[in-house]
PDB file of C-alpha atoms and ligand atoms in Angstrom:
ATOM      1  CA  MET A   1    -154.605 -36.173 -18.683  1.00 41.00           C
ATOM      2  CA  THR A   2    -154.372 -33.042 -20.446  1.00 42.00           C
ATOM      3  CA  SER A   3    -157.708 -32.211 -22.728  1.00 44.00           C
ATOM      4  CA  PHE A   4    -155.253 -32.401 -25.493  1.00 45.00           C
ATOM      5  CA  LEU A   5    -154.665 -35.695 -24.971  1.00 42.00           C
ATOM      6  CA  ARG A   6    -157.943 -36.926 -24.039  1.00 46.00           C
ATOM      7  CA  LEU A   7    -159.120 -35.375 -26.772  1.00 44.00           C
ATOM      8  CA  ALA A   8    -156.855 -37.550 -29.059  1.00 42.00           C
ATOM      9  CA  ILE A   9    -157.576 -40.676 -27.630  1.00 41.00           C
ATOM     10  CA  ALA A  10    -161.358 -39.581 -27.597  1.00 42.00           C
ATOM     11  CA  GLY A  11    -160.908 -39.449 -30.841  1.00 40.00           C
ATOM     12  CA  LEU A  12    -158.819 -42.744 -31.724  1.00 39.00           C
ATOM     13  CA  PHE A  13    -162.186 -44.930 -30.021  1.00 42.00           C
ATOM     14  CA  ALA A  14    -164.496 -42.081 -32.286  1.00 40.00           C
ATOM     15  CA  VAL A  15    -162.559 -42.644 -36.171  1.00 38.00           C
ATOM     16  CA  GLY A  16    -164.692 -45.420 -37.353  1.00 39.00           C
ATOM     17  CA  LEU A  17    -167.371 -46.614 -35.037  1.00 43.00           C
ATOM     18  CA  CYS A  18    -168.976 -42.827 -34.448  1.00 44.00           C
ATOM     19  CA  ALA A  19    -170.078 -41.382 -37.885  1.00 43.00           C
ATOM     20  CA  GLY A  20    -170.170 -37.953 -39.032  1.00 43.00           C
ATOM     21  CA  ALA A  21    -168.822 -34.487 -38.327  1.00 40.00           C
ATOM     22  CA  SER A  22    -169.792 -35.027 -34.726  1.00 46.00           C
ATOM     23  CA  ALA A  23    -167.140 -38.390 -34.347  1.00 42.00           C
ATOM     24  CA  LEU A  24    -164.630 -36.268 -32.623  1.00 43.00           C
ATOM     25  CA  GLU A  25    -166.891 -34.465 -30.242  1.00 48.00           C
ATOM     26  CA  HIS A  26    -167.555 -36.924 -27.491  1.00 59.00           C
ATOM     27  CA  ALA A  27    -166.798 -39.895 -26.573  1.00 71.00           C
ATOM     28  CA  HIS A  28    -167.656 -42.496 -28.229  1.00 91.00           C
ATOM     29  CA  TRP A  29    -171.003 -44.242 -27.286  1.00 96.00           C
ATOM     30  CA  SER A  30    -173.880 -47.131 -28.926  1.00 97.00           C
ATOM     31  CA  TYR A  31    -177.131 -48.665 -27.684  1.00 97.00           C
ATOM     32  CA  ALA A  32    -175.598 -52.059 -26.304  1.00 96.00           C
ATOM     33  CA  GLY A  33    -172.328 -53.235 -24.891  1.00 94.00           C
ATOM     34  CA  LYS A  34    -168.997 -51.312 -23.008  1.00 95.00           C
ATOM     35  CA  THR A  35    -170.444 -48.237 -24.767  1.00 97.00           C
ATOM     36  CA  GLY A  36    -174.424 -49.145 -24.151  1.00 97.00           C
ATOM     37  CA  PRO A  37    -176.916 -47.148 -22.642  1.00 98.00           C
ATOM     38  CA  SER A  38    -175.632 -47.895 -18.586  1.00 97.00           C
ATOM     39  CA  GLU A  39    -172.530 -47.266 -19.305  1.00 97.00           C
ATOM     40  CA  TRP A  40    -173.125 -44.255 -20.546  1.00 97.00           C
ATOM     41  CA  ALA A  41    -171.477 -42.210 -17.344  1.00 97.00           C
ATOM     42  CA  ALA A  42    -168.746 -43.706 -17.456  1.00 96.00           C
ATOM     43  CA  LEU A  43    -167.378 -42.529 -20.745  1.00 96.00           C
ATOM     44  CA  ALA A  44    -167.652 -38.928 -20.313  1.00 95.00           C
ATOM     45  CA  PRO A  45    -167.582 -36.488 -17.336  1.00 95.00           C
ATOM     46  CA  ASP A  46    -170.679 -34.416 -19.831  1.00 95.00           C
ATOM     47  CA  ASN A  47    -172.602 -36.982 -19.227  1.00 97.00           C
ATOM     48  CA  ALA A  48    -173.426 -37.469 -15.574  1.00 97.00           C
ATOM     49  CA  THR A  49    -176.513 -37.438 -15.877  1.00 98.00           C
ATOM     50  CA  CYS A  50    -176.800 -40.503 -17.254  1.00 98.00           C
ATOM     51  CA  LYS A  51    -176.690 -41.825 -14.707  1.00 98.00           C
ATOM     52  CA  THR A  52    -177.774 -39.213 -11.154  1.00 98.00           C
ATOM     53  CA  GLY A  53    -180.246 -37.553 -12.980  1.00 98.00           C
ATOM     54  CA  GLN A  54    -184.287 -38.148 -10.656  1.00 97.00           C
ATOM     55  CA  GLN A  55    -186.031 -36.746 -14.729  1.00 97.00           C
ATOM     56  CA  GLN A  56    -184.349 -39.187 -17.406  1.00 98.00           C
ATOM     57  CA  SER A  57    -186.186 -39.680 -20.519  1.00 98.00           C
ATOM     58  CA  PRO A  58    -187.853 -41.632 -22.016  1.00 98.00           C
ATOM     59  CA  VAL A  59    -190.573 -43.078 -19.523  1.00 97.00           C
ATOM     60  CA  ASP A  60    -193.442 -45.356 -19.444  1.00 97.00           C
ATOM     61  CA  LEU A  61    -196.441 -43.259 -19.717  1.00 95.00           C
ATOM     62  CA  PRO A  62    -199.953 -44.268 -18.945  1.00 92.00           C
ATOM     63  CA  ALA A  63    -202.272 -43.767 -21.623  1.00 89.00           C
ATOM     64  CA  ALA A  64    -205.398 -43.276 -20.261  1.00 87.00           C
ATOM     65  CA  LYS A  65    -203.933 -40.095 -18.761  1.00 87.00           C
ATOM     66  CA  ALA A  66    -203.448 -38.433 -22.603  1.00 85.00           C
ATOM     67  CA  LYS A  67    -205.977 -34.922 -23.371  1.00 80.00           C
ATOM     68  CA  ALA A  68    -206.036 -32.527 -26.130  1.00 77.00           C
ATOM     69  CA  LEU A  69    -203.297 -29.744 -26.259  1.00 73.00           C
ATOM     70  CA  ALA A  70    -205.140 -27.005 -24.337  1.00 67.00           C
ATOM     71  CA  GLN A  71    -204.049 -23.544 -25.862  1.00 57.00           C
ATOM     72  CA  HIS A  72    -202.523 -22.931 -22.862  1.00 59.00           C
ATOM     73  CA  ASP A  73    -200.099 -26.020 -22.975  1.00 70.00           C
ATOM     74  CA  ALA A  74    -199.144 -26.589 -26.015  1.00 73.00           C
ATOM     75  CA  GLY A  75    -199.876 -26.072 -29.574  1.00 90.00           C
ATOM     76  CA  ILE A  76    -197.754 -27.581 -32.150  1.00 93.00           C
ATOM     77  CA  ARG A  77    -197.652 -25.998 -35.578  1.00 92.00           C
ATOM     78  CA  TYR A  78    -195.963 -27.583 -38.360  1.00 94.00           C
ATOM     79  CA  GLY A  79    -195.613 -27.135 -42.064  1.00 93.00           C
ATOM     80  CA  LYS A  80    -193.540 -28.546 -44.858  1.00 93.00           C
ATOM     81  CA  ALA A  81    -189.740 -28.774 -43.266  1.00 94.00           C
ATOM     82  CA  ALA A  82    -186.960 -28.169 -45.689  1.00 94.00           C
ATOM     83  CA  GLY A  83    -183.416 -29.627 -44.522  1.00 95.00           C
ATOM     84  CA  ARG A  84    -180.758 -32.668 -44.496  1.00 96.00           C
ATOM     85  CA  LEU A  85    -181.387 -35.752 -43.764  1.00 97.00           C
ATOM     86  CA  VAL A  86    -177.818 -37.888 -42.141  1.00 97.00           C
ATOM     87  CA  ASN A  87    -177.335 -40.525 -40.955  1.00 97.00           C
ATOM     88  CA  ASN A  88    -175.082 -39.425 -37.941  1.00 95.00           C
ATOM     89  CA  GLY A  89    -174.258 -43.249 -36.084  1.00 95.00           C
ATOM     90  CA  HIS A  90    -176.424 -42.885 -34.172  1.00 97.00           C
ATOM     91  CA  THR A  91    -180.225 -42.810 -36.081  1.00 97.00           C
ATOM     92  CA  LEU A  92    -182.023 -40.954 -39.796  1.00 97.00           C
ATOM     93  CA  GLU A  93    -182.042 -37.155 -38.720  1.00 97.00           C
ATOM     94  CA  LEU A  94    -183.127 -34.517 -40.258  1.00 97.00           C
ATOM     95  CA  ASP A  95    -181.206 -31.270 -40.101  1.00 96.00           C
ATOM     96  CA  LEU A  96    -183.320 -28.528 -41.141  1.00 93.00           C
ATOM     97  CA  GLU A  97    -182.856 -25.238 -42.280  1.00 76.00           C
ATOM     98  CA  GLY A  98    -183.246 -22.574 -39.452  1.00 64.00           C
ATOM     99  CA  ALA A  99    -187.178 -22.007 -41.303  1.00 62.00           C
ATOM    100  CA  ALA A 100    -189.653 -20.174 -38.261  1.00 65.00           C
ATOM    101  CA  ASP A 101    -192.545 -21.907 -39.384  1.00 80.00           C
ATOM    102  CA  ASN A 102    -192.241 -24.783 -37.998  1.00 94.00           C
ATOM    103  CA  LYS A 103    -192.416 -24.536 -33.799  1.00 94.00           C
ATOM    104  CA  VAL A 104    -194.075 -25.450 -30.830  1.00 94.00           C
ATOM    105  CA  VAL A 105    -195.433 -23.028 -28.716  1.00 91.00           C
ATOM    106  CA  TYR A 106    -195.412 -24.817 -25.005  1.00 91.00           C
ATOM    107  CA  GLN A 107    -196.705 -22.694 -22.312  1.00 87.00           C
ATOM    108  CA  GLY A 108    -196.172 -19.141 -24.164  1.00 89.00           C
ATOM    109  CA  VAL A 109    -192.673 -19.784 -25.365  1.00 93.00           C
ATOM    110  CA  GLU A 110    -192.162 -20.586 -28.944  1.00 93.00           C
ATOM    111  CA  TYR A 111    -189.612 -23.869 -29.536  1.00 95.00           C
ATOM    112  CA  ARG A 112    -188.652 -23.416 -33.471  1.00 95.00           C
ATOM    113  CA  LEU A 113    -187.811 -27.162 -35.007  1.00 96.00           C
ATOM    114  CA  ALA A 114    -184.773 -27.493 -35.547  1.00 96.00           C
ATOM    115  CA  GLN A 115    -184.413 -31.654 -36.484  1.00 97.00           C
ATOM    116  CA  PHE A 116    -186.525 -34.781 -35.954  1.00 98.00           C
ATOM    117  CA  HIS A 117    -184.640 -38.609 -36.440  1.00 98.00           C
ATOM    118  CA  PHE A 118    -185.549 -41.932 -35.290  1.00 98.00           C
ATOM    119  CA  HIS A 119    -186.042 -45.029 -33.381  1.00 98.00           C
ATOM    120  CA  THR A 120    -186.445 -48.209 -33.128  1.00 98.00           C
ATOM    121  CA  PRO A 121    -187.437 -49.343 -30.831  1.00 98.00           C
ATOM    122  CA  SER A 122    -190.036 -46.779 -29.026  1.00 98.00           C
ATOM    123  CA  GLU A 123    -188.725 -45.041 -26.449  1.00 98.00           C
ATOM    124  CA  HIS A 124    -191.216 -44.855 -24.267  1.00 98.00           C
ATOM    125  CA  HIS A 125    -194.485 -47.158 -23.623  1.00 97.00           C
ATOM    126  CA  LEU A 126    -197.628 -46.636 -23.395  1.00 96.00           C
ATOM    127  CA  ASP A 127    -199.183 -48.548 -20.844  1.00 96.00           C
ATOM    128  CA  GLY A 128    -196.449 -50.799 -20.988  1.00 96.00           C
ATOM    129  CA  ARG A 129    -196.366 -50.968 -24.544  1.00 97.00           C
ATOM    130  CA  ALA A 130    -193.857 -50.740 -27.025  1.00 98.00           C
ATOM    131  CA  PHE A 131    -193.725 -49.299 -30.560  1.00 98.00           C
ATOM    132  CA  PRO A 132    -192.089 -51.019 -33.617  1.00 98.00           C
ATOM    133  CA  MET A 133    -190.424 -46.862 -33.645  1.00 98.00           C
ATOM    134  CA  GLU A 134    -190.711 -43.853 -32.757  1.00 98.00           C
ATOM    135  CA  MET A 135    -190.183 -40.228 -34.162  1.00 98.00           C
ATOM    136  CA  HIS A 136    -188.589 -37.817 -32.315  1.00 98.00           C
ATOM    137  CA  LEU A 137    -189.035 -33.865 -32.951  1.00 98.00           C
ATOM    138  CA  VAL A 138    -186.602 -31.331 -31.494  1.00 97.00           C
ATOM    139  CA  ASN A 139    -187.980 -27.895 -30.427  1.00 96.00           C
ATOM    140  CA  LYS A 140    -185.547 -24.615 -30.103  1.00 96.00           C
ATOM    141  CA  SER A 141    -186.170 -21.210 -27.868  1.00 95.00           C
ATOM    142  CA  ALA A 142    -184.598 -18.248 -28.235  1.00 94.00           C
ATOM    143  CA  ASP A 143    -182.645 -19.379 -25.076  1.00 95.00           C
ATOM    144  CA  GLY A 144    -181.861 -23.347 -25.821  1.00 95.00           C
ATOM    145  CA  ALA A 145    -184.253 -24.534 -23.669  1.00 97.00           C
ATOM    146  CA  ILE A 146    -186.057 -27.563 -25.306  1.00 97.00           C
ATOM    147  CA  THR A 147    -189.087 -29.307 -25.835  1.00 97.00           C
ATOM    148  CA  VAL A 148    -189.590 -32.954 -27.770  1.00 97.00           C
ATOM    149  CA  VAL A 149    -192.345 -33.758 -29.670  1.00 97.00           C
ATOM    150  CA  GLY A 150    -193.174 -38.039 -29.895  1.00 97.00           C
ATOM    151  CA  VAL A 151    -195.115 -39.542 -32.044  1.00 98.00           C
ATOM    152  CA  MET A 152    -195.312 -43.428 -32.092  1.00 98.00           C
ATOM    153  CA  ILE A 153    -194.865 -45.544 -35.230  1.00 98.00           C
ATOM    154  CA  LYS A 154    -196.820 -49.083 -36.012  1.00 98.00           C
ATOM    155  CA  ALA A 155    -196.240 -51.304 -38.853  1.00 98.00           C
ATOM    156  CA  GLY A 156    -199.112 -50.919 -41.371  1.00 98.00           C
ATOM    157  CA  ARG A 157    -199.794 -48.188 -44.360  1.00 98.00           C
ATOM    158  CA  LYS A 158    -196.776 -47.218 -46.225  1.00 98.00           C
ATOM    159  CA  ASN A 159    -196.200 -43.665 -45.377  1.00 98.00           C
ATOM    160  CA  LYS A 160    -196.763 -41.389 -48.263  1.00 98.00           C
ATOM    161  CA  ALA A 161    -195.020 -38.035 -46.520  1.00 98.00           C
ATOM    162  CA  LEU A 162    -192.328 -39.725 -44.910  1.00 98.00           C
ATOM    163  CA  ALA A 163    -191.172 -41.725 -47.958  1.00 98.00           C
ATOM    164  CA  PRO A 164    -188.011 -39.925 -49.039  1.00 96.00           C
ATOM    165  CA  VAL A 165    -186.604 -40.756 -45.588  1.00 97.00           C
ATOM    166  CA  PHE A 166    -186.237 -43.819 -46.242  1.00 97.00           C
ATOM    167  CA  ALA A 167    -186.385 -44.463 -50.218  1.00 93.00           C
ATOM    168  CA  LYS A 168    -182.789 -44.605 -49.951  1.00 90.00           C
ATOM    169  CA  PRO A 169    -181.637 -43.819 -46.875  1.00 94.00           C
ATOM    170  CA  PRO A 170    -178.053 -42.431 -46.531  1.00 95.00           C
ATOM    171  CA  LYS A 171    -175.988 -44.809 -44.516  1.00 94.00           C
ATOM    172  CA  ALA A 172    -173.728 -44.151 -42.141  1.00 91.00           C
ATOM    173  CA  GLY A 173    -170.653 -41.346 -43.583  1.00 89.00           C
ATOM    174  CA  ASP A 174    -172.478 -40.798 -46.443  1.00 93.00           C
ATOM    175  CA  ALA A 175    -173.287 -37.560 -47.703  1.00 92.00           C
ATOM    176  CA  ALA A 176    -176.036 -35.828 -46.669  1.00 92.00           C
ATOM    177  CA  HIS A 177    -179.475 -35.937 -48.651  1.00 91.00           C
ATOM    178  CA  ASP A 178    -181.579 -32.705 -49.413  1.00 95.00           C
ATOM    179  CA  LEU A 179    -185.167 -33.447 -48.345  1.00 94.00           C
ATOM    180  CA  GLU A 180    -188.318 -31.440 -47.798  1.00 94.00           C
ATOM    181  CA  ILE A 181    -191.582 -33.507 -45.485  1.00 95.00           C
ATOM    182  CA  ASP A 182    -195.094 -32.207 -45.309  1.00 95.00           C
ATOM    183  CA  LEU A 183    -194.580 -32.688 -41.510  1.00 96.00           C
ATOM    184  CA  ALA A 184    -198.213 -31.272 -41.817  1.00 93.00           C
ATOM    185  CA  ALA A 185    -198.947 -34.028 -43.406  1.00 96.00           C
ATOM    186  CA  VAL A 186    -196.821 -36.458 -40.989  1.00 97.00           C
ATOM    187  CA  LEU A 187    -198.074 -36.166 -37.846  1.00 95.00           C
ATOM    188  CA  PRO A 188    -201.858 -37.470 -36.242  1.00 93.00           C
ATOM    189  CA  ALA A 189    -205.168 -34.669 -36.440  1.00 87.00           C
ATOM    190  CA  ASP A 190    -205.731 -35.819 -33.588  1.00 86.00           C
ATOM    191  CA  HIS A 191    -202.792 -34.128 -30.856  1.00 87.00           C
ATOM    192  CA  LYS A 192    -203.944 -35.483 -27.454  1.00 90.00           C
ATOM    193  CA  ALA A 193    -200.395 -35.725 -25.859  1.00 92.00           C
ATOM    194  CA  LEU A 194    -198.996 -36.821 -22.661  1.00 92.00           C
ATOM    195  CA  LEU A 195    -197.115 -33.872 -21.215  1.00 92.00           C
ATOM    196  CA  TYR A 196    -193.886 -34.758 -18.923  1.00 93.00           C
ATOM    197  CA  THR A 197    -190.121 -32.915 -17.700  1.00 95.00           C
ATOM    198  CA  GLY A 198    -187.740 -35.206 -18.987  1.00 97.00           C
ATOM    199  CA  SER A 199    -184.557 -35.251 -20.435  1.00 98.00           C
ATOM    200  CA  LEU A 200    -182.215 -36.181 -23.645  1.00 98.00           C
ATOM    201  CA  THR A 201    -182.029 -39.559 -24.088  1.00 98.00           C
ATOM    202  CA  THR A 202    -179.261 -39.346 -25.702  1.00 98.00           C
ATOM    203  CA  PRO A 203    -175.497 -38.667 -23.833  1.00 97.00           C
ATOM    204  CA  PRO A 204    -175.983 -36.255 -22.180  1.00 97.00           C
ATOM    205  CA  CYS A 205    -178.621 -36.771 -20.928  1.00 98.00           C
ATOM    206  CA  THR A 206    -179.682 -33.214 -20.205  1.00 97.00           C
ATOM    207  CA  GLU A 207    -182.926 -33.034 -18.358  1.00 98.00           C
ATOM    208  CA  ARG A 208    -184.840 -30.235 -18.114  1.00 97.00           C
ATOM    209  CA  VAL A 209    -186.814 -31.144 -21.061  1.00 97.00           C
ATOM    210  CA  HIS A 210    -190.900 -30.706 -22.270  1.00 96.00           C
ATOM    211  CA  TRP A 211    -192.147 -33.650 -23.786  1.00 96.00           C
ATOM    212  CA  VAL A 212    -195.058 -33.943 -25.984  1.00 95.00           C
ATOM    213  CA  VAL A 213    -195.941 -37.504 -26.458  1.00 95.00           C
ATOM    214  CA  LEU A 214    -198.412 -38.313 -28.909  1.00 95.00           C
ATOM    215  CA  GLU A 215    -200.603 -40.920 -27.998  1.00 93.00           C
ATOM    216  CA  ARG A 216    -202.350 -41.372 -31.713  1.00 94.00           C
ATOM    217  CA  PRO A 217    -199.246 -43.609 -33.952  1.00 97.00           C
ATOM    218  CA  ILE A 218    -198.668 -43.013 -37.097  1.00 98.00           C
ATOM    219  CA  GLU A 219    -198.206 -45.340 -39.856  1.00 98.00           C
ATOM    220  CA  MET A 220    -195.097 -47.173 -41.509  1.00 98.00           C
ATOM    221  CA  SER A 221    -195.123 -49.637 -44.054  1.00 98.00           C
ATOM    222  CA  ARG A 222    -193.153 -53.317 -43.019  1.00 98.00           C
ATOM    223  CA  ALA A 223    -190.793 -52.519 -45.632  1.00 98.00           C
ATOM    224  CA  GLN A 224    -190.301 -48.435 -44.430  1.00 98.00           C
ATOM    225  CA  ILE A 225    -189.250 -50.235 -40.742  1.00 98.00           C
ATOM    226  CA  ASP A 226    -186.970 -52.568 -42.542  1.00 98.00           C
ATOM    227  CA  ALA A 227    -185.084 -49.852 -44.466  1.00 97.00           C
ATOM    228  CA  PHE A 228    -184.422 -48.397 -40.832  1.00 98.00           C
ATOM    229  CA  ARG A 229    -183.616 -51.212 -38.733  1.00 98.00           C
ATOM    230  CA  HIS A 230    -181.563 -52.345 -41.574  1.00 97.00           C
ATOM    231  CA  LEU A 231    -179.383 -48.993 -40.535  1.00 97.00           C
ATOM    232  CA  PHE A 232    -180.324 -49.431 -37.042  1.00 97.00           C
ATOM    233  CA  ARG A 233    -181.361 -52.320 -35.415  1.00 97.00           C
ATOM    234  CA  ASP A 234    -182.066 -51.485 -32.214  1.00 98.00           C
ATOM    235  CA  ASN A 235    -181.536 -47.370 -30.990  1.00 98.00           C
ATOM    236  CA  HIS A 236    -183.582 -47.359 -27.689  1.00 98.00           C
ATOM    237  CA  ARG A 237    -182.497 -46.124 -24.592  1.00 98.00           C
ATOM    238  CA  PRO A 238    -183.800 -48.023 -21.774  1.00 98.00           C
ATOM    239  CA  ILE A 239    -187.203 -46.845 -20.228  1.00 98.00           C
ATOM    240  CA  GLN A 240    -185.515 -44.575 -17.052  1.00 98.00           C
ATOM    241  CA  PRO A 241    -188.324 -43.768 -13.847  1.00 97.00           C
ATOM    242  CA  LEU A 242    -190.843 -41.741 -12.874  1.00 95.00           C
ATOM    243  CA  ASN A 243    -189.337 -41.064  -9.234  1.00 96.00           C
ATOM    244  CA  GLY A 244    -192.620 -39.256  -8.503  1.00 92.00           C
ATOM    245  CA  ARG A 245    -193.173 -37.307 -12.057  1.00 93.00           C
ATOM    246  CA  GLU A 246    -196.819 -37.718 -13.177  1.00 87.00           C
ATOM    247  CA  PRO A 247    -197.409 -37.126 -16.738  1.00 84.00           C
ATOM    248  CA  VAL A 248    -199.592 -34.566 -17.768  1.00 74.00           C
ATOM    249  CA  GLU A 249    -200.534 -32.656 -13.923  1.00 49.00           C
ATOM    250  CA  GLU A 250    -197.578 -30.239 -14.014  1.00 43.00           C
ATOM    251  CA  THR A 251    -200.103 -28.853 -17.105  1.00 43.00           C
ATOM    252  CA  ALA A 252    -201.208 -25.456 -16.092  1.00 40.00           C
ATOM    253  CA  GLY A 253    -204.910 -26.567 -14.691  1.00 37.00           C
ATOM    254  CA  GLU A 254    -207.896 -25.848 -16.716  1.00 35.00           C
TER     255      GLU A 254
HETATM  256 ZN1   ZN B 301    -184.767 -38.979 -30.022  1.00 59.83          ZN
END
């Protein structure tokens, strides 16, 4: 099949199913049924790692192994983040406008925050337990390496810092909203975290992603969680095997 024909067929599948500008860039995928997680690898050759990868995410993490982030491990330096909130058909995502003041320094390498988005229920588990939601803050280095900060979300008080995201979230196909979020006020004060090497949790499931999963959850109100679930009933990938990975142990020792 010519690549043009393949693209055209992928486009036919994507129109009306995948929302946003990325609709024609990849085969349609979803979180259930014939295009769900167990079928991702079969949807496109580029997705092979979703099936063959040995260091996939998300995983179940042992909360007891969480530790304070030492300077040589990872430093999360977030403040105000301005960007465009989009509903890309898979999640709500705030795409940032390249500000240099939001970054993670992971083992000496600087990763700038590119976007953050949400999943329900949480993708990672702590001690076998899922949370109602999980926030992923995706950071990229100059050479394209990725560090993702994962933050668990439990039901509780209204999250004022994230309120602009969930007050009137865009539906699939809606125009992007311009927003500014104070990420310093979103993250828990305690940056105790579990570090491990995994993958993107969406196709093409690219590996060698550094994960920094915070052990302390943040809170959102039931109304805020419901506002997200009204758009995305379930957008999580199931737990993947650790295959011998030891969360935290891989980091440089004291
Ligand atoms: Zn994610």
